[in-house]
GROMACS .gro file of N, CA and C in nm:
model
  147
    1UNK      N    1  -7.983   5.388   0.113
    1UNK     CA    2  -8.042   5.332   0.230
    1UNK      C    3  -8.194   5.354   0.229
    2UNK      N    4  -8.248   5.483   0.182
    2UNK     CA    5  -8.372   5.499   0.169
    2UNK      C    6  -8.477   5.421   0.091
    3UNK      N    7  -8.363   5.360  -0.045
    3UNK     CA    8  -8.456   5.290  -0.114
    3UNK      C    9  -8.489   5.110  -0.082
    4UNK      N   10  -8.368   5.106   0.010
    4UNK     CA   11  -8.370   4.940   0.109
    4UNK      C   12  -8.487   4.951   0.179
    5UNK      N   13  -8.505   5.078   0.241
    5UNK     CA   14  -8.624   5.080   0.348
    5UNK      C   15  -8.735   5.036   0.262
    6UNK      N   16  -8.763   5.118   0.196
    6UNK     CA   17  -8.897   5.121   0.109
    6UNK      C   18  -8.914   5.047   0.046
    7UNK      N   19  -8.786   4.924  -0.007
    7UNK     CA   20  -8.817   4.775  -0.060
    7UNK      C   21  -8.851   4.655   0.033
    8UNK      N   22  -8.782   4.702   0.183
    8UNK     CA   23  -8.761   4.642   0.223
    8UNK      C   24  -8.903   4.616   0.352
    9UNK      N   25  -8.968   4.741   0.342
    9UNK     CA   26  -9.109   4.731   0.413
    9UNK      C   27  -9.207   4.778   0.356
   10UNK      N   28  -9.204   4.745   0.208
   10UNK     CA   29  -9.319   4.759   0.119
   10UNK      C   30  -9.411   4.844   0.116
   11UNK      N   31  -9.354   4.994   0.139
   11UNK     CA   32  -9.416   5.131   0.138
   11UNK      C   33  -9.452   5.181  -0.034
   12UNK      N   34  -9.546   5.243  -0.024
   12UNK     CA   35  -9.556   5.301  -0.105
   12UNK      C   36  -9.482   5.421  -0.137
   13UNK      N   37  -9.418   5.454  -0.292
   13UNK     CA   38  -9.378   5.552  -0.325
   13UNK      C   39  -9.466   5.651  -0.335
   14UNK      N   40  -9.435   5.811  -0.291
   14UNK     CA   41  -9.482   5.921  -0.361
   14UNK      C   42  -9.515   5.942  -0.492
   15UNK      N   43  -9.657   5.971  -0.523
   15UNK     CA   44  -9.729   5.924  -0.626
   15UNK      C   45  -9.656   6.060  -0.738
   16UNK      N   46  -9.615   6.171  -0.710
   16UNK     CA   47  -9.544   6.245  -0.777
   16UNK      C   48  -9.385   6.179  -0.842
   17UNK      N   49  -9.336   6.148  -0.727
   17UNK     CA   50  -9.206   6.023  -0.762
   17UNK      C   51  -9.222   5.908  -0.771
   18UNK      N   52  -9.342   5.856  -0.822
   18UNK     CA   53  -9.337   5.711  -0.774
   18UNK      C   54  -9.239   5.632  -0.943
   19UNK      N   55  -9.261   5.655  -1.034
   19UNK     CA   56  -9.143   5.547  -1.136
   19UNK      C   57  -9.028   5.636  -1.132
   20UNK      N   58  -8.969   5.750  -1.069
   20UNK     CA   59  -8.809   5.805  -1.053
   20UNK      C   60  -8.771   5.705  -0.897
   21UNK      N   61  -8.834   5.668  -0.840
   21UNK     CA   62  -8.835   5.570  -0.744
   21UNK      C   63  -8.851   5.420  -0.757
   22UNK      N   64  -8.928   5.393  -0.859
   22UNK     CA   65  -8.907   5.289  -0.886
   22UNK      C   66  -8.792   5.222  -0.983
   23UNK      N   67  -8.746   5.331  -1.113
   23UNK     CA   68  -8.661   5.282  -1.174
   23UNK      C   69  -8.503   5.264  -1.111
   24UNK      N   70  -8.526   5.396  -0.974
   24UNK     CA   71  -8.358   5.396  -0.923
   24UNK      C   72  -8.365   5.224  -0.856
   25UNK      N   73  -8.495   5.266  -0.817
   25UNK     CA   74  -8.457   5.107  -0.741
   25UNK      C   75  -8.466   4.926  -0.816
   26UNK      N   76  -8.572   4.969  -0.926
   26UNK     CA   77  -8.521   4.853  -0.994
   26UNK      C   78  -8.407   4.853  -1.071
   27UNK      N   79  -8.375   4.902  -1.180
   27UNK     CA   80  -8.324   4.929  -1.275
   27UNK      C   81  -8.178   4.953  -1.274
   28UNK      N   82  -8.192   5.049  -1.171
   28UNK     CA   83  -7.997   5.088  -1.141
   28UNK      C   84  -7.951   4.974  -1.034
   29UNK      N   85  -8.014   5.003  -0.920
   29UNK     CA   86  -7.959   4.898  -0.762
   29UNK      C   87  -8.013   4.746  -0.831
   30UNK      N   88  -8.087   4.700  -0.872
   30UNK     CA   89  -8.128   4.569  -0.926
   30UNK      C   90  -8.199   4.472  -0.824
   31UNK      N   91  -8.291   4.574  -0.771
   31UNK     CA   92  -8.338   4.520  -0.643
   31UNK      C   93  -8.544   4.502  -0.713
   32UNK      N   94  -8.507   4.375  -0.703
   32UNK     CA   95  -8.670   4.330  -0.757
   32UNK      C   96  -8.711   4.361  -0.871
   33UNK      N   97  -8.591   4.359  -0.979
   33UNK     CA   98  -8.511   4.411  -1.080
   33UNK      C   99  -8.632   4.319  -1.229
   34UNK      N  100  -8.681   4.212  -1.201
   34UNK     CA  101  -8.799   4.152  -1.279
   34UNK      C  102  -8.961   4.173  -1.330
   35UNK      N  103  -8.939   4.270  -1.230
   35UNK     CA  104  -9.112   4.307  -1.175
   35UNK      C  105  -9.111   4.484  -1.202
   36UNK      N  106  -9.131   4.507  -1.339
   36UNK     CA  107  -9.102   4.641  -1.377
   36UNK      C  108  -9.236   4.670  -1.424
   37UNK      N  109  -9.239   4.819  -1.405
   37UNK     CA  110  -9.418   4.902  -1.482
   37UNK      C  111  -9.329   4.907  -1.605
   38UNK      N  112  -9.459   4.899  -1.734
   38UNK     CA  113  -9.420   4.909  -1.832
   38UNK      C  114  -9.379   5.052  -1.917
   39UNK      N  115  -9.356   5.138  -1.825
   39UNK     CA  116  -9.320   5.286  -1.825
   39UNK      C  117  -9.157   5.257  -1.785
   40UNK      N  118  -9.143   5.191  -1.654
   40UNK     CA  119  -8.979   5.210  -1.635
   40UNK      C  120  -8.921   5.099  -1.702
   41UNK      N  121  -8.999   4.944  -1.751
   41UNK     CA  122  -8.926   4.911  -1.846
   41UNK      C  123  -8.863   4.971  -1.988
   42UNK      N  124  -8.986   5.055  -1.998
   42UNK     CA  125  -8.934   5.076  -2.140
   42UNK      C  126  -8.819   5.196  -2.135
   43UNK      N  127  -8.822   5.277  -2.042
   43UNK     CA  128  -8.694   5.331  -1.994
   43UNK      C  129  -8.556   5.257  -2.000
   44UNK      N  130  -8.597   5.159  -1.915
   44UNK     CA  131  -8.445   5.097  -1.863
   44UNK      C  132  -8.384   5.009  -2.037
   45UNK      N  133  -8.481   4.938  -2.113
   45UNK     CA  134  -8.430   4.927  -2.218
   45UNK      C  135  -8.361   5.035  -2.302
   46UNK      N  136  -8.401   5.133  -2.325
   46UNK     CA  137  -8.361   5.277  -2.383
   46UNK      C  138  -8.167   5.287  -2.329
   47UNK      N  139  -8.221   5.283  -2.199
   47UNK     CA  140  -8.089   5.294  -2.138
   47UNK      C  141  -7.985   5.259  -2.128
   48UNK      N  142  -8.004   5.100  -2.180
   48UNK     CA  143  -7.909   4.981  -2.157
   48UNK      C  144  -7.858   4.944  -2.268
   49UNK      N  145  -7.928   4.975  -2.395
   49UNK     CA  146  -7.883   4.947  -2.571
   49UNK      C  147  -7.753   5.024  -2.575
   0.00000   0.00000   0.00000
């Protein structure tokens, strides 16, 4: 629910969490799932092979 909010009213993540926040929310939930930093893309590929 936390990460709907924060997609959903375009907050900024905590700059300490900000790509463990971004990858749960792109990557796993698949929410704006196109539009990746090239740090959690290259994660989520790693992940998915």
């Amino acid at each position: 629910m936390l990460f709907g909010l924060i997609y959903a009213l375009h907050l900024s993540y905590p700059q300490s969490l900000r790509f463990t926040f971004e990858f749960f929310q792109k990557a796993l939930m698949n929410l704006d799932g196109s539009k990746l930093s090239p740090k959690v893309q290259a994660l989520k590929i790693k992940m998915f092979q």
